[in-house]
mmCIF file of C-alpha atoms in Angstrom:
data_model
loop_
_atom_site.group_PDB
_atom_site.id
_atom_site.type_symbol
_atom_site.label_atom_id
_atom_site.label_comp_id
_atom_site.label_asym_id
_atom_site.label_seq_id
_atom_site.Cartn_x
_atom_site.Cartn_y
_atom_site.Cartn_z
ATOM 1 C CA MET A 1 108.980 100.394 114.068
ATOM 2 C CA LEU A 2 108.721 101.387 110.497
ATOM 3 C CA GLU A 3 107.382 98.451 108.652
ATOM 4 C CA LYS A 4 109.405 97.005 105.847
ATOM 5 C CA CYS A 5 108.009 95.692 102.634
ATOM 6 C CA TRP A 6 109.201 92.328 101.508
ATOM 7 C CA LEU A 7 111.393 92.819 98.538
ATOM 8 C CA PHE A 8 109.627 92.403 95.314
ATOM 9 C CA TYR A 9 110.941 89.173 93.895
ATOM 10 C CA VAL A 10 112.115 89.238 90.358
ATOM 11 C CA LEU A 11 112.482 86.449 87.863
ATOM 12 C CA LEU A 12 114.146 87.365 84.694
ATOM 13 C CA ILE A 13 110.573 88.155 84.044
ATOM 14 C CA LEU A 14 110.349 90.590 86.906
ATOM 15 C CA LEU A 15 108.625 88.879 89.766
ATOM 16 C CA LEU A 16 107.294 90.663 92.793
ATOM 17 C CA SER A 17 107.204 89.324 96.312
ATOM 18 C CA SER A 18 105.920 90.652 99.590
ATOM 19 C CA PRO A 19 107.034 93.937 100.998
ATOM 20 C CA VAL A 20 108.480 94.583 104.348
ATOM 21 C CA LEU A 21 106.954 97.077 106.688
ATOM 22 C CA LEU A 22 109.116 99.757 108.371
ATOM 23 C CA ASN A 23 111.829 91.034 98.319
ATOM 24 C CA GLU A 24 112.590 89.554 91.675
ATOM 25 C CA ASP A 25 113.600 86.521 90.352
ATOM 26 C CA VAL A 26 116.786 87.001 88.611
ATOM 27 C CA CYS A 27 120.323 85.703 88.573
ATOM 28 C CA ASP A 28 123.276 87.923 87.901
ATOM 29 C CA ALA A 29 124.110 87.907 84.236
ATOM 30 C CA ASN A 30 127.405 89.732 84.561
ATOM 31 C CA LEU A 31 129.492 86.687 83.792
ATOM 32 C CA LYS A 32 132.680 87.826 85.457
ATOM 33 C CA SER A 33 135.207 85.608 87.161
ATOM 34 C CA GLY A 34 133.399 83.501 89.717
ATOM 35 C CA ASP A 35 129.991 84.174 88.169
ATOM 36 C CA SER A 36 127.659 81.585 86.702
ATOM 37 C CA PRO A 37 125.379 81.973 83.692
ATOM 38 C CA GLY A 38 122.725 80.408 85.838
ATOM 39 C CA CYS A 39 119.102 81.287 86.172
ATOM 40 C CA GLY A 40 118.915 84.237 83.905
ATOM 41 C CA CYS A 41 120.186 86.923 86.215
ATOM 42 C CA SER A 42 120.822 90.326 84.813
ATOM 43 C CA THR A 43 121.951 93.805 85.642
ATOM 44 C CA SER A 44 119.431 95.690 83.554
ATOM 45 C CA ARG A 45 116.020 95.409 81.975
ATOM 46 C CA LYS A 46 117.717 93.325 79.331
ATOM 47 C CA LYS A 47 117.538 90.492 81.803
ATOM 48 C CA GLU A 48 115.401 89.986 84.819
ATOM 49 C CA PRO A 49 113.461 91.613 87.749
ATOM 50 C CA ALA A 50 112.134 90.820 91.277
ATOM 51 C CA THR A 51 109.341 91.112 93.962
ATOM 52 C CA ASN A 52 109.263 91.789 97.725
ATOM 53 C CA HIS A 53 108.520 91.504 101.426
ATOM 54 C CA TRP A 54 107.684 94.873 103.058
ATOM 55 C CA THR A 55 109.086 96.254 106.309
ATOM 56 C CA HIS A 56 108.262 98.592 109.194
ATOM 57 C CA GLU A 57 110.861 100.041 111.535
ATOM 58 C CA ASN A 58 110.178 99.980 115.249
ATOM 59 C CA HIS A 59 109.013 103.404 116.317
ATOM 60 C CA ASP A 60 107.121 103.310 119.586
ATOM 61 C CA GLN A 61 105.230 106.465 118.669
ATOM 62 C CA ILE A 62 103.535 104.913 115.651
ATOM 63 C CA SER A 63 99.848 104.482 116.314
ATOM 64 C CA ALA A 64 97.023 102.950 114.335
ATOM 65 C CA ASP A 65 95.652 106.422 113.599
ATOM 66 C CA GLU A 66 98.978 107.933 112.555
ATOM 67 C CA GLY A 67 99.961 105.465 109.894
ATOM 68 C CA LYS A 68 96.716 103.549 109.507
ATOM 69 C CA LEU A 69 99.000 100.537 109.556
ATOM 70 C CA SER A 70 98.205 97.040 110.631
ATOM 71 C CA LEU A 71 100.728 94.499 111.819
ATOM 72 C CA ASP A 72 98.495 91.676 110.636
ATOM 73 C CA GLY A 73 100.466 89.393 108.369
ATOM 74 C CA MET A 74 103.782 90.712 109.647
ATOM 75 C CA ALA A 75 106.534 89.058 111.662
ATOM 76 C CA PHE A 76 108.486 90.736 114.446
ATOM 77 C CA ILE A 77 112.232 90.514 113.783
ATOM 78 C CA ALA A 78 114.242 91.208 116.927
ATOM 79 C CA GLY A 79 117.244 93.451 116.462
ATOM 80 C CA GLY A 80 120.709 93.115 117.933
ATOM 81 C CA ALA A 81 124.330 92.523 116.929
ATOM 82 C CA PHE A 82 124.744 90.188 113.945
ATOM 83 C CA HIS A 83 127.100 89.321 111.100
ATOM 84 C CA ILE A 84 126.198 89.525 107.426
ATOM 85 C CA GLY A 85 128.134 88.328 104.402
ATOM 86 C CA THR A 86 130.425 85.318 104.365
ATOM 87 C CA ASP A 87 134.122 84.434 104.387
ATOM 88 C CA GLU A 88 133.337 81.454 102.153
ATOM 89 C CA PRO A 89 131.887 83.159 99.063
ATOM 90 C CA VAL A 90 130.587 81.155 96.118
ATOM 91 C CA PHE A 91 130.514 84.129 93.741
ATOM 92 C CA VAL A 92 133.424 86.385 94.695
ATOM 93 C CA ALA A 93 132.538 88.968 92.039
ATOM 94 C CA ASP A 94 129.119 89.445 93.666
ATOM 95 C CA GLY A 95 130.641 90.937 96.816
ATOM 96 C CA GLU A 96 129.385 88.159 99.111
ATOM 97 C CA SER A 97 132.421 88.620 101.357
ATOM 98 C CA PRO A 98 133.711 89.482 103.865
ATOM 99 C CA ARG A 99 131.691 88.424 106.892
ATOM 100 C CA ARG A 100 131.165 91.654 108.835
ATOM 101 C CA PRO A 101 129.331 92.864 111.964
ATOM 102 C CA VAL A 102 126.233 95.062 111.973
ATOM 103 C CA VAL A 103 123.743 96.240 114.573
ATOM 104 C CA ILE A 104 120.102 96.145 113.504
ATOM 105 C CA SER A 105 117.099 97.722 115.225
ATOM 106 C CA ASP A 106 113.869 95.764 115.760
ATOM 107 C CA PHE A 107 111.534 95.722 112.774
ATOM 108 C CA TYR A 108 108.474 93.995 111.331
ATOM 109 C CA LEU A 109 108.506 92.144 108.032
ATOM 110 C CA ASP A 110 105.656 90.803 105.934
ATOM 111 C CA THR A 111 105.424 87.052 106.404
ATOM 112 C CA LYS A 112 104.678 86.427 102.722
ATOM 113 C CA GLU A 113 105.721 87.677 99.347
ATOM 114 C CA VAL A 114 103.426 90.120 97.577
ATOM 115 C CA SER A 115 100.831 88.078 95.742
ATOM 116 C CA ASN A 116 99.010 88.844 92.510
ATOM 117 C CA ARG A 117 95.919 89.419 94.646
ATOM 118 C CA ASP A 118 97.788 91.959 96.815
ATOM 119 C CA PHE A 119 99.166 93.800 93.821
ATOM 120 C CA LYS A 120 95.799 93.877 92.055
ATOM 121 C CA THR A 121 94.303 95.585 95.112
ATOM 122 C CA PHE A 122 97.023 98.243 94.865
ATOM 123 C CA VAL A 123 96.472 98.746 91.122
ATOM 124 C CA ASP A 124 92.679 98.843 91.472
ATOM 125 C CA ASP A 125 92.998 101.465 94.208
ATOM 126 C CA THR A 126 95.542 103.697 92.469
ATOM 127 C CA GLY A 127 95.372 103.021 88.731
ATOM 128 C CA TYR A 128 99.124 102.399 88.781
ATOM 129 C CA VAL A 129 100.758 101.219 85.547
ATOM 130 C CA THR A 130 103.945 99.162 85.911
ATOM 131 C CA GLU A 131 107.110 99.817 83.962
ATOM 132 C CA ALA A 132 106.783 96.505 82.082
ATOM 133 C CA GLU A 133 103.329 97.634 80.918
ATOM 134 C CA LYS A 134 104.778 100.959 79.764
ATOM 135 C CA PHE A 135 107.700 99.274 77.981
ATOM 136 C CA GLY A 136 105.309 96.814 76.354
ATOM 137 C CA ASN A 137 107.464 93.769 77.036
ATOM 138 C CA SER A 138 109.439 91.863 79.653
ATOM 139 C CA PHE A 139 111.712 88.822 79.807
ATOM 140 C CA VAL A 140 110.431 85.290 80.265
ATOM 141 C CA ALA A 141 112.285 81.977 80.440
ATOM 142 C CA GLU A 142 111.930 79.958 77.223
ATOM 143 C CA TYR A 143 110.925 76.886 79.232
ATOM 144 C CA TYR A 144 107.562 78.489 80.113
ATOM 145 C CA LEU A 145 106.630 79.793 76.668
ATOM 146 C CA LYS A 146 104.361 78.254 74.056
ATOM 147 C CA ASP A 147 105.938 77.402 70.702
ATOM 148 C CA GLU A 148 103.867 80.012 68.871
ATOM 149 C CA VAL A 149 105.197 82.722 71.191
ATOM 150 C CA LYS A 150 108.821 81.604 70.811
ATOM 151 C CA GLN A 151 108.559 81.610 67.026
ATOM 152 C CA GLU A 152 107.903 85.348 67.048
ATOM 153 C CA ILE A 153 111.042 86.156 69.089
ATOM 154 C CA GLN A 154 114.262 87.071 67.302
ATOM 155 C CA GLN A 155 116.435 88.058 70.304
ATOM 156 C CA ALA A 156 117.847 86.511 73.473
ATOM 157 C CA VAL A 157 120.057 87.548 76.367
ATOM 158 C CA ALA A 158 123.779 87.108 75.701
ATOM 159 C CA GLY A 159 125.153 84.482 78.074
ATOM 160 C CA ALA A 160 121.627 83.382 79.051
ATOM 161 C CA PRO A 161 119.855 82.446 75.793
ATOM 162 C CA TRP A 162 116.904 80.926 77.650
ATOM 163 C CA TRP A 163 115.725 84.441 78.627
ATOM 164 C CA LEU A 164 113.586 85.867 75.865
ATOM 165 C CA PRO A 165 111.968 89.311 75.437
ATOM 166 C CA VAL A 166 108.233 88.723 75.175
ATOM 167 C CA GLU A 167 105.816 91.341 73.860
ATOM 168 C CA GLY A 168 102.907 91.940 76.205
ATOM 169 C CA ALA A 169 104.547 90.192 79.186
ATOM 170 C CA ASP A 170 103.670 91.983 82.415
ATOM 171 C CA TRP A 171 102.265 91.231 85.847
ATOM 172 C CA ARG A 172 98.783 90.510 84.446
ATOM 173 C CA HIS A 173 100.182 88.367 81.598
ATOM 174 C CA PRO A 174 103.191 86.489 83.042
ATOM 175 C CA GLU A 175 104.026 84.675 79.771
ATOM 176 C CA GLY A 176 102.844 87.412 77.436
ATOM 177 C CA LYS A 177 99.722 87.720 75.329
ATOM 178 C CA GLY A 178 97.258 84.910 75.869
ATOM 179 C CA SER A 179 98.427 84.193 79.424
ATOM 180 C CA SER A 180 96.559 85.365 82.510
ATOM 181 C CA LEU A 181 96.337 85.186 86.289
ATOM 182 C CA ASP A 182 93.570 82.572 86.273
ATOM 183 C CA GLY A 183 94.259 80.225 89.171
ATOM 184 C CA ARG A 184 97.359 82.215 90.120
ATOM 185 C CA MET A 185 96.102 84.966 92.401
ATOM 186 C CA SER A 186 98.026 83.478 95.352
ATOM 187 C CA ASP A 187 101.277 83.296 93.373
ATOM 188 C CA PRO A 188 103.877 86.042 93.872
ATOM 189 C CA VAL A 189 103.438 88.952 91.506
ATOM 190 C CA ILE A 190 106.160 89.134 88.849
ATOM 191 C CA HIS A 191 107.352 91.533 86.148
ATOM 192 C CA VAL A 192 107.612 94.228 88.828
ATOM 193 C CA SER A 193 110.578 96.610 88.816
ATOM 194 C CA TRP A 194 112.278 98.125 91.858
ATOM 195 C CA ASN A 195 110.512 101.393 91.072
ATOM 196 C CA ASP A 196 107.169 99.576 90.968
ATOM 197 C CA ALA A 197 107.975 97.912 94.294
ATOM 198 C CA VAL A 198 108.695 101.260 95.935
ATOM 199 C CA GLU A 199 105.353 102.621 94.722
ATOM 200 C CA TYR A 200 103.550 99.600 96.160
ATOM 201 C CA CYS A 201 105.363 100.018 99.479
ATOM 202 C CA SER A 202 104.491 103.697 99.640
ATOM 203 C CA TRP A 203 100.825 102.908 99.033
ATOM 204 C CA ALA A 204 100.947 100.278 101.794
ATOM 205 C CA GLY A 205 102.625 102.689 104.222
ATOM 206 C CA LYS A 206 105.746 100.563 104.293
ATOM 207 C CA ARG A 207 109.198 100.385 102.728
ATOM 208 C CA LEU A 208 111.609 97.854 101.301
ATOM 209 C CA PRO A 209 114.015 96.271 103.802
ATOM 210 C CA THR A 210 117.694 97.083 103.646
ATOM 211 C CA GLU A 211 120.010 94.298 102.550
ATOM 212 C CA ALA A 212 121.228 93.891 106.138
ATOM 213 C CA GLU A 213 117.677 93.622 107.494
ATOM 214 C CA TRP A 214 116.768 91.098 104.833
ATOM 215 C CA GLU A 215 119.805 88.955 105.589
ATOM 216 C CA ILE A 216 119.200 89.021 109.338
ATOM 217 C CA ALA A 217 115.604 87.901 108.757
ATOM 218 C CA CYS A 218 116.832 85.157 106.416
ATOM 219 C CA ARG A 219 119.273 83.741 108.974
ATOM 220 C CA ASP A 220 116.381 83.365 111.419
ATOM 221 C CA GLY A 221 118.313 84.505 114.494
ATOM 222 C CA LYS A 222 121.378 82.338 113.816
ATOM 223 C CA GLN A 223 124.884 83.070 112.568
ATOM 224 C CA ASN A 224 126.530 81.676 109.412
ATOM 225 C CA ARG A 225 123.510 79.741 108.181
ATOM 226 C CA LEU A 226 123.328 78.990 104.479
ATOM 227 C CA PHE A 227 119.527 78.817 104.635
ATOM 228 C CA PRO A 228 116.970 79.965 107.222
ATOM 229 C CA TRP A 229 116.581 76.416 108.597
ATOM 230 C CA GLY A 230 120.245 75.308 108.552
ATOM 231 C CA ASN A 231 122.936 74.224 106.100
ATOM 232 C CA LYS A 232 121.180 71.383 104.260
ATOM 233 C CA TRP A 233 118.738 72.265 101.487
ATOM 234 C CA ASN A 234 116.209 69.502 102.138
ATOM 235 C CA PRO A 235 116.924 68.005 105.565
ATOM 236 C CA LYS A 236 115.376 64.561 106.086
ATOM 237 C CA GLY A 237 114.145 64.689 102.508
ATOM 238 C CA GLN A 238 111.793 67.615 103.132
ATOM 239 C CA PHE A 239 111.766 70.603 100.785
ATOM 240 C CA TRP A 240 111.662 74.012 102.475
ATOM 241 C CA GLY A 241 111.817 76.168 99.356
ATOM 242 C CA ASN A 242 111.167 76.331 95.619
ATOM 243 C CA ILE A 243 114.116 76.142 93.215
ATOM 244 C CA TRP A 244 114.852 74.421 89.895
ATOM 245 C CA THR A 245 115.109 70.654 90.318
ATOM 246 C CA GLY A 246 116.551 68.702 87.386
ATOM 247 C CA ASP A 247 118.900 69.836 84.605
ATOM 248 C CA PHE A 248 118.888 73.585 84.072
ATOM 249 C CA PRO A 249 117.585 75.037 81.772
ATOM 250 C CA THR A 250 116.019 72.102 79.910
ATOM 251 C CA THR A 251 114.361 69.828 82.491
ATOM 252 C CA ASN A 252 112.560 70.797 85.688
ATOM 253 C CA THR A 253 111.376 67.693 87.542
ATOM 254 C CA GLY A 254 109.238 69.656 89.995
ATOM 255 C CA GLU A 255 110.446 67.449 92.878
ATOM 256 C CA ASP A 256 109.674 70.245 95.322
ATOM 257 C CA GLY A 257 106.101 70.347 94.057
ATOM 258 C CA PHE A 258 106.452 73.222 91.585
ATOM 259 C CA LYS A 259 107.909 73.925 88.145
ATOM 260 C CA GLY A 260 107.101 77.620 88.368
ATOM 261 C CA PRO A 261 106.340 80.051 91.197
ATOM 262 C CA ALA A 262 104.672 78.575 94.269
ATOM 263 C CA PRO A 263 101.823 80.282 96.167
ATOM 264 C CA VAL A 264 103.177 82.752 98.699
ATOM 265 C CA ASP A 265 102.096 80.703 101.722
ATOM 266 C CA THR A 266 103.768 77.488 100.556
ATOM 267 C CA PHE A 267 106.522 75.621 102.440
ATOM 268 C CA PRO A 268 107.295 75.664 106.180
ATOM 269 C CA GLN A 269 107.688 78.978 107.944
ATOM 270 C CA THR A 270 110.826 80.175 109.690
ATOM 271 C CA SER A 271 110.715 80.448 113.483
ATOM 272 C CA THR A 272 109.585 84.077 113.046
ATOM 273 C CA GLY A 273 106.820 83.100 110.612
ATOM 274 C CA LEU A 274 108.323 83.952 107.198
ATOM 275 C CA HIS A 275 107.431 81.973 104.062
ATOM 276 C CA ASN A 276 109.636 81.701 100.953
ATOM 277 C CA ILE A 277 112.286 84.213 101.960
ATOM 278 C CA ILE A 278 114.632 82.224 99.739
ATOM 279 C CA GLY A 279 113.736 80.537 96.471
ATOM 280 C CA ASN A 280 110.447 81.090 94.629
ATOM 281 C CA VAL A 281 111.142 84.632 93.388
ATOM 282 C CA TRP A 282 113.910 87.186 93.880
ATOM 283 C CA GLU A 283 113.298 89.959 96.404
ATOM 284 C CA TRP A 284 114.221 93.614 96.050
ATOM 285 C CA THR A 285 116.000 95.452 98.823
ATOM 286 C CA ALA A 286 116.403 99.191 99.369
ATOM 287 C CA ASP A 287 120.206 99.228 98.931
ATOM 288 C CA TRP A 288 122.247 100.375 95.977
ATOM 289 C CA TRP A 289 124.639 97.695 94.736
ATOM 290 C CA GLN A 290 128.289 97.647 95.761
ATOM 291 C CA VAL A 291 130.818 94.815 95.888
ATOM 292 C CA GLN A 292 133.485 96.345 98.149
ATOM 293 C CA HIS A 293 132.720 96.011 101.869
ATOM 294 C CA GLN A 294 134.880 97.088 104.781
ATOM 295 C CA ARG A 295 136.225 94.370 107.066
ATOM 296 C CA LEU A 296 136.994 95.419 110.632
ATOM 297 C CA ASP A 297 140.661 95.048 111.532
ATOM 298 C CA GLU A 298 141.506 92.106 113.774
ATOM 299 C CA GLY A 299 141.056 93.055 117.399
ATOM 300 C CA GLN A 300 139.086 96.177 116.534
ATOM 301 C CA ASP A 301 136.462 96.661 119.226
ATOM 302 C CA SER A 302 133.323 97.451 117.285
ATOM 303 C CA GLU A 303 129.900 95.933 116.770
ATOM 304 C CA GLY A 304 129.845 97.395 113.292
ATOM 305 C CA PRO A 305 127.585 100.055 111.773
ATOM 306 C CA ARG A 306 124.067 100.509 113.104
ATOM 307 C CA ASP A 307 121.246 99.955 110.602
ATOM 308 C CA PRO A 308 123.488 100.258 107.496
ATOM 309 C CA LYS A 309 121.733 101.407 104.348
ATOM 310 C CA GLY A 310 124.454 100.870 101.751
ATOM 311 C CA PRO A 311 125.768 103.490 99.291
ATOM 312 C CA THR A 312 123.864 106.736 98.744
ATOM 313 C CA THR A 313 123.893 106.350 94.946
ATOM 314 C CA GLY A 314 124.493 103.717 92.335
ATOM 315 C CA ALA A 315 123.320 102.169 89.076
ATOM 316 C CA ASP A 316 121.777 98.919 90.325
ATOM 317 C CA LYS A 317 119.712 97.801 93.299
ATOM 318 C CA VAL A 318 120.419 94.717 95.422
ATOM 319 C CA LYS A 319 118.121 91.742 95.188
ATOM 320 C CA LYS A 320 118.263 88.707 97.445
ATOM 321 C CA GLY A 321 116.935 85.202 97.885
ATOM 322 C CA GLY A 322 117.188 83.563 94.470
ATOM 323 C CA SER A 323 114.181 82.068 92.710
ATOM 324 C CA PHE A 324 112.484 78.985 91.291
ATOM 325 C CA MET A 325 114.829 79.434 88.320
ATOM 326 C CA CYS A 326 117.937 78.924 90.449
ATOM 327 C CA HIS A 327 119.922 75.672 90.426
ATOM 328 C CA LYS A 328 123.054 74.912 92.436
ATOM 329 C CA ASP A 329 125.073 74.214 89.287
ATOM 330 C CA TYR A 330 124.121 77.531 87.673
ATOM 331 C CA CYS A 331 122.762 80.056 90.132
ATOM 332 C CA TYR A 332 123.541 79.070 93.688
ATOM 333 C CA ARG A 333 122.196 82.377 94.925
ATOM 334 C CA TYR A 334 119.405 81.088 97.137
ATOM 335 C CA ARG A 335 121.739 81.302 100.158
ATOM 336 C CA CYS A 336 121.211 84.007 102.797
ATOM 337 C CA ALA A 337 124.595 85.608 102.028
ATOM 338 C CA ALA A 338 124.148 85.477 98.244
ATOM 339 C CA ARG A 339 123.193 88.596 96.324
ATOM 340 C CA SER A 340 122.580 89.911 92.833
ATOM 341 C CA GLN A 341 121.602 93.178 91.193
ATOM 342 C CA ASN A 342 119.385 94.850 88.602
ATOM 343 C CA THR A 343 118.663 98.371 87.466
ATOM 344 C CA PRO A 344 115.692 100.038 89.227
ATOM 345 C CA ASP A 345 113.569 99.846 86.068
ATOM 346 C CA SER A 346 114.084 96.081 85.798
#
C-alpha cells in the first residue's frame, strides 16, 4: 500500500502531527449557524493550523528497494465497506452529515503524530523553511503567552480574541521569541501548514491520508463511534485523549495530565496501535473542504464510492481530530465525524 502520513495537527498556532504512509490544532472560526467560537479554529492563516499522521496505500509491488520505505512505526488499517459522517451532527454548517457509505482499500498509518524530533530530522536533512518562518509570525493562544509578549500585541482574531498573532512564533519557537523546544522534542510539531505537511510527507516517501481514510482509522473498525474507544470520553474515569479541561479559555485544570500538547506516545492506543488520533493537535488530511455530501437514495444498492478523495479544487483543506484547545462547550470537534478547515498556508 501507499503509506499515508498522519495529518499534521494544527493548533491555532499551527501544530503538526504524524503523517500517514500511503493529521493542526484549530477550531473552525467561521461562526455560522451551528458553529461555536470554541478553540480558536480558523479558515485562514489569520487563525490556526495543524499537524499529521502519514499514510501508505497498499500496493503489493512496493518493495524495500523501490521506495526505501519502512513500515516500522506504522499501523495496518484493514479496508472494507464503512460509513463516514453522521446523521446526528453537532455543527451542521461544518458538513458533518449525512452518514454515507464508502469503500476503503487497505493502508498503513503512522501510529504517532509527527514529533518535533521527527520534523527536526526532516529540516536538518533538507534545509526546509516552514511558511510560519517565512511569514515571521503565527498564532498562539493567549493562555500560553508571557505577559511581556502579550503587551506587544495589538491584534486578535475576531470571534476568538484569545488567539493572538505572535512575532517569531514557529515550530522551533512555539510561543514566539524566547521559547524553545527544550524538553519538548517528543511533543507534536506545531506551526506547520498543510503545504509544510505535504513537503514532510514527500520527504518521508508518504502522503497525507484522505478524510475518509482518517475517519475509518479513527473509528477503529466500528460504526457510529463518537471516539475511537466508544461513546464516552473518559470511561471508568480514565482519560484516553488530551483536550481542554476546565473553563475555556481562562482555566485549564489539566485533569488529563496536560495543559498543552502531550508527547506523541501518550494515552492508550487504539486496537490498531494509534496514539492521539483525536485531541492533542489537529491533523491535516489530503482533501479539499466541502460541506455538501451526497446521500444515497433509500433502497439504492451501492456500497458507496471507492477510496473517495474529495473535490479536485477548493480554498481550504480538511483537518480532523480536534486538539488540546478543544472543549465540549466551545469546540466539540474531537469526535471522529467532526471536521474543520484551514487554508493550505495555515
